[in-house]
CSV table of C-alpha atoms in Angstrom, one decimal:
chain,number,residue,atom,x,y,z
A,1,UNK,CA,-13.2,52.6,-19.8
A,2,UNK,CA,-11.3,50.2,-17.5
A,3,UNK,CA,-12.6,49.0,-14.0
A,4,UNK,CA,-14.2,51.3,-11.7
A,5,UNK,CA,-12.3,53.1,-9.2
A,6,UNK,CA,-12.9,52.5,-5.5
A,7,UNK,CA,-15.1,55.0,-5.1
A,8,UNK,CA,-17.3,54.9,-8.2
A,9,UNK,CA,-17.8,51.0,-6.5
A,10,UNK,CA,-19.0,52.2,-3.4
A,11,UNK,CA,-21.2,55.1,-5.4
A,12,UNK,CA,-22.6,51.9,-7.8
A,13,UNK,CA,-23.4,49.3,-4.8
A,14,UNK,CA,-25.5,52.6,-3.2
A,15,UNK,CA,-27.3,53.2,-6.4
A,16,UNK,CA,-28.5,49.4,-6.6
A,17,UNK,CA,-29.4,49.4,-3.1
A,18,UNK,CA,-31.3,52.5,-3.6
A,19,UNK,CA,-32.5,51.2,-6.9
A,20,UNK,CA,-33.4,47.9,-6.2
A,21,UNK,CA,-34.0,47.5,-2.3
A,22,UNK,CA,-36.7,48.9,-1.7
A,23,UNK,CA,-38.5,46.9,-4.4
A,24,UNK,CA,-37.4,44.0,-2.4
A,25,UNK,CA,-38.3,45.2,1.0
A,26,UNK,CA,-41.8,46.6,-0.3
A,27,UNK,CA,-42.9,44.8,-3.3
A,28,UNK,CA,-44.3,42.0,-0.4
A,29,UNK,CA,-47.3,41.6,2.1
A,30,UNK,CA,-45.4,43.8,4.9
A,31,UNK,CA,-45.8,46.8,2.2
A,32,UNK,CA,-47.4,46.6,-1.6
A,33,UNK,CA,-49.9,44.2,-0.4
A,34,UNK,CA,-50.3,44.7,2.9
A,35,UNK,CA,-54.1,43.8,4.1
A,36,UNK,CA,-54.6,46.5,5.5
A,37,UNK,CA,-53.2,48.9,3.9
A,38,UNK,CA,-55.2,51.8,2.6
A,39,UNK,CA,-54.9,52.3,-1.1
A,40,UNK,CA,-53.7,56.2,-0.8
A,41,UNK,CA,-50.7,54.6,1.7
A,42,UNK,CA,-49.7,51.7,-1.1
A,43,UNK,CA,-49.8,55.2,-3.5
A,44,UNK,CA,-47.2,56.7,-2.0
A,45,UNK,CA,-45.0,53.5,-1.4
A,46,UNK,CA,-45.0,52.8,-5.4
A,47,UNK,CA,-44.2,56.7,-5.7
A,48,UNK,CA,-41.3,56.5,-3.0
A,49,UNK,CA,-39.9,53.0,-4.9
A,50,UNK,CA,-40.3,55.0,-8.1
A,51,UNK,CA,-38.0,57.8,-6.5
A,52,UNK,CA,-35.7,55.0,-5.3
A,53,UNK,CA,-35.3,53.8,-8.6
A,54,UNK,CA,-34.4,56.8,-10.1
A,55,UNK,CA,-32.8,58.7,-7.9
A,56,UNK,CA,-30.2,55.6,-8.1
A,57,UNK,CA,-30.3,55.2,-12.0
A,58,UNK,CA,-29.4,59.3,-11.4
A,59,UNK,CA,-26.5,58.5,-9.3
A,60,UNK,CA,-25.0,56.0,-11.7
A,61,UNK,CA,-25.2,58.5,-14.9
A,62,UNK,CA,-23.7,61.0,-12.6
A,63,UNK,CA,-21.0,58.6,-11.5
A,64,UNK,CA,-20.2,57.0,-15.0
A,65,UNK,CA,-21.5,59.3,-17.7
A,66,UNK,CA,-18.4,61.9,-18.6
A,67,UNK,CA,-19.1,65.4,-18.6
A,68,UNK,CA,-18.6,67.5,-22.0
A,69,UNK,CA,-15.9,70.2,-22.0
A,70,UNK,CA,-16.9,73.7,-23.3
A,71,UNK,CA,-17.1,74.3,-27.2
A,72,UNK,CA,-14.4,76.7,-26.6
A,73,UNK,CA,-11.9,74.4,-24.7
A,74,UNK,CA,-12.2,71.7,-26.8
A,75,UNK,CA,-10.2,72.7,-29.4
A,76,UNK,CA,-8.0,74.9,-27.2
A,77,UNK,CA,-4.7,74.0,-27.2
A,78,UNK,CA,-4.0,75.1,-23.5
A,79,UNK,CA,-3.6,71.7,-21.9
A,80,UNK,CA,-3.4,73.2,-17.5
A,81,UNK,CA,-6.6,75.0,-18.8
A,82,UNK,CA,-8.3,71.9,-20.2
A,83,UNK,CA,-7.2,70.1,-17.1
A,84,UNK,CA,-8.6,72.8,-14.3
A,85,UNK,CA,-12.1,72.8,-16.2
A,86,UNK,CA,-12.0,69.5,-16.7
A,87,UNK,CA,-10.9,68.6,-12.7
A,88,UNK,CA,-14.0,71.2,-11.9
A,89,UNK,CA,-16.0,68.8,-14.3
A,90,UNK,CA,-15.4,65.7,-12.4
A,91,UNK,CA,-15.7,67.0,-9.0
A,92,UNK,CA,-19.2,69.0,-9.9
A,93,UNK,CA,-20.4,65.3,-11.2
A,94,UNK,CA,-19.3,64.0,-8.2
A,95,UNK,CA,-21.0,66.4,-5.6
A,96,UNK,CA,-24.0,65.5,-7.9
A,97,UNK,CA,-23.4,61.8,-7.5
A,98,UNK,CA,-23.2,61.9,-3.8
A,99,UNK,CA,-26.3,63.9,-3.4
A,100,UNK,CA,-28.4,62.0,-5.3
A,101,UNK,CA,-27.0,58.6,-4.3
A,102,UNK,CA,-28.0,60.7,-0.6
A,103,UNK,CA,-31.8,62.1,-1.1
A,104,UNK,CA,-33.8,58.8,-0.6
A,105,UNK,CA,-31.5,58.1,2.5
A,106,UNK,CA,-31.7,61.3,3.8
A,107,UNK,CA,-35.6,61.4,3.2
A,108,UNK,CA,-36.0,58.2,4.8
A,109,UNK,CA,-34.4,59.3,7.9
A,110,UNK,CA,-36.4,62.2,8.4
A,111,UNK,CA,-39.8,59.9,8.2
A,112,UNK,CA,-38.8,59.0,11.7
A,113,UNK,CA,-40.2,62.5,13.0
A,114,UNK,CA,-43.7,62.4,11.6
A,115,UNK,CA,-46.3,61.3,14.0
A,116,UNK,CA,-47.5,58.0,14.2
A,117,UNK,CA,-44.7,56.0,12.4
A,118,UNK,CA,-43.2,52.4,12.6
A,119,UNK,CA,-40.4,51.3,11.3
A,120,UNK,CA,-42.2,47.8,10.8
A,121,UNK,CA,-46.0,47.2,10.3
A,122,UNK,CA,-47.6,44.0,12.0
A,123,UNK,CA,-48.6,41.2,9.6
A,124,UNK,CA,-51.5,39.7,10.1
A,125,UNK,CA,-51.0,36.0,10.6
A,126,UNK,CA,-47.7,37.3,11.6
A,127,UNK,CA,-47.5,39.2,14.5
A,128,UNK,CA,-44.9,36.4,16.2
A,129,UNK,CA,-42.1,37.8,14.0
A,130,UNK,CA,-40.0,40.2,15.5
A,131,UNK,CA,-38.3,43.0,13.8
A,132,UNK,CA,-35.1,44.8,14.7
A,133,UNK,CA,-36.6,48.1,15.2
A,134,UNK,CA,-32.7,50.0,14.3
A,135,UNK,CA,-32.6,48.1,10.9
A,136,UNK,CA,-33.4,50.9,9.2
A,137,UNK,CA,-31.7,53.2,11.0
A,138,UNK,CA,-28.3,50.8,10.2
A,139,UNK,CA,-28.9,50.9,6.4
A,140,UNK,CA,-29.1,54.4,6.9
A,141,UNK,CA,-26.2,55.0,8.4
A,142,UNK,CA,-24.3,51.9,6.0
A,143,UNK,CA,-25.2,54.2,2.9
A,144,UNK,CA,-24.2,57.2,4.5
A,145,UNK,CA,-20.8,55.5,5.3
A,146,UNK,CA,-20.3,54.5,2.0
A,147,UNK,CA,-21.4,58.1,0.4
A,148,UNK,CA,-18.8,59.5,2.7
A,149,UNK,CA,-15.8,57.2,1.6
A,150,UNK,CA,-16.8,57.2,-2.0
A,151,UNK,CA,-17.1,61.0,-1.9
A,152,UNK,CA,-13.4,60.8,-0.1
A,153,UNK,CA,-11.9,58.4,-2.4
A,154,UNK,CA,-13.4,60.5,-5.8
A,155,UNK,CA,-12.2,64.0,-4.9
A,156,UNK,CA,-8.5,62.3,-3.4
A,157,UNK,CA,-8.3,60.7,-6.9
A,158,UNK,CA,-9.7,63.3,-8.8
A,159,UNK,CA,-7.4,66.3,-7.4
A,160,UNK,CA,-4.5,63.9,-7.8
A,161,UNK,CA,-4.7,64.4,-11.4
A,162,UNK,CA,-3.7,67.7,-11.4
């Protein structure tokens, strides 16, 4: 396997930001060990980095991990009917790629809507910092950027084989 296409880049630095990120946004006082944090709230933030760190391992195998061809192709000798099943392959593993590299964005959007969130917690000790309050909402949107060209770059490649 020789270097990774532009697009399986773009789906890889997604997975480690999904993988990895939000162990380094939350594994701090502002999250994990937060003062005031109720224990039931730092239960679900070490169940959403768990999903974070999966989802983007998920994304990888999906990305990297080759599908198997059907028993019955294998040995067929019918090379444009390997190729269709085997073009299908890649972009079924791909859709799969995009929308799990997707889910913990997507999710993290969407916890915008329920009542009584914040973006950023107050610190305390540190209330004087001030927070961007659309940082989130730009990482967001960066991931979604990337799923989108990655997505774009994968199928172009992907049907060009054809």
């Amino acid at each position: 396997m020789g270097l990774p296409t532009p697009g399986q880049a773009l789906l890889t630095l997604v997975s480690l930001t999904t993988s990895f990120g939000c162990y380094l946004a939350d594994w701090n006082d502002t999250h994990i060990y937060h003062p005031l944090w109720l224990p039931h709230a730092k239960f679900h933030n070490g169940q959403t980095m768990s999903m974070g760190l999966l989802l983007g391992f998920a994304t990888l195998w999906y990305t990297f991990v080759p599908g198997a061809l059907p028993a019955s192709l294998a040995q067929s000798k019918e090379k444009k009917a390997i190729a269709e099943v085997r073009q299908g392959k890649q972009l079924e593993r791909l859709r799969t790629a995009v929308l799990l590299g997707a889910l913990y964005w997507v999710t993290q959007a969407s916890a915008y809507f329920y009542p009584g969130v914040a973006a950023f917690d107050h610190v305390p000790g540190r209330e004087h910092e001030v927070h961007d309050p659309l940082l989130q909402a730009k990482l967001e949107a960066a991931m979604f950027v990337m799923l989108g060209g990655a997505w774009w770059l994968e199928k172009r490649r992907i049907l060009s084989q054809a």
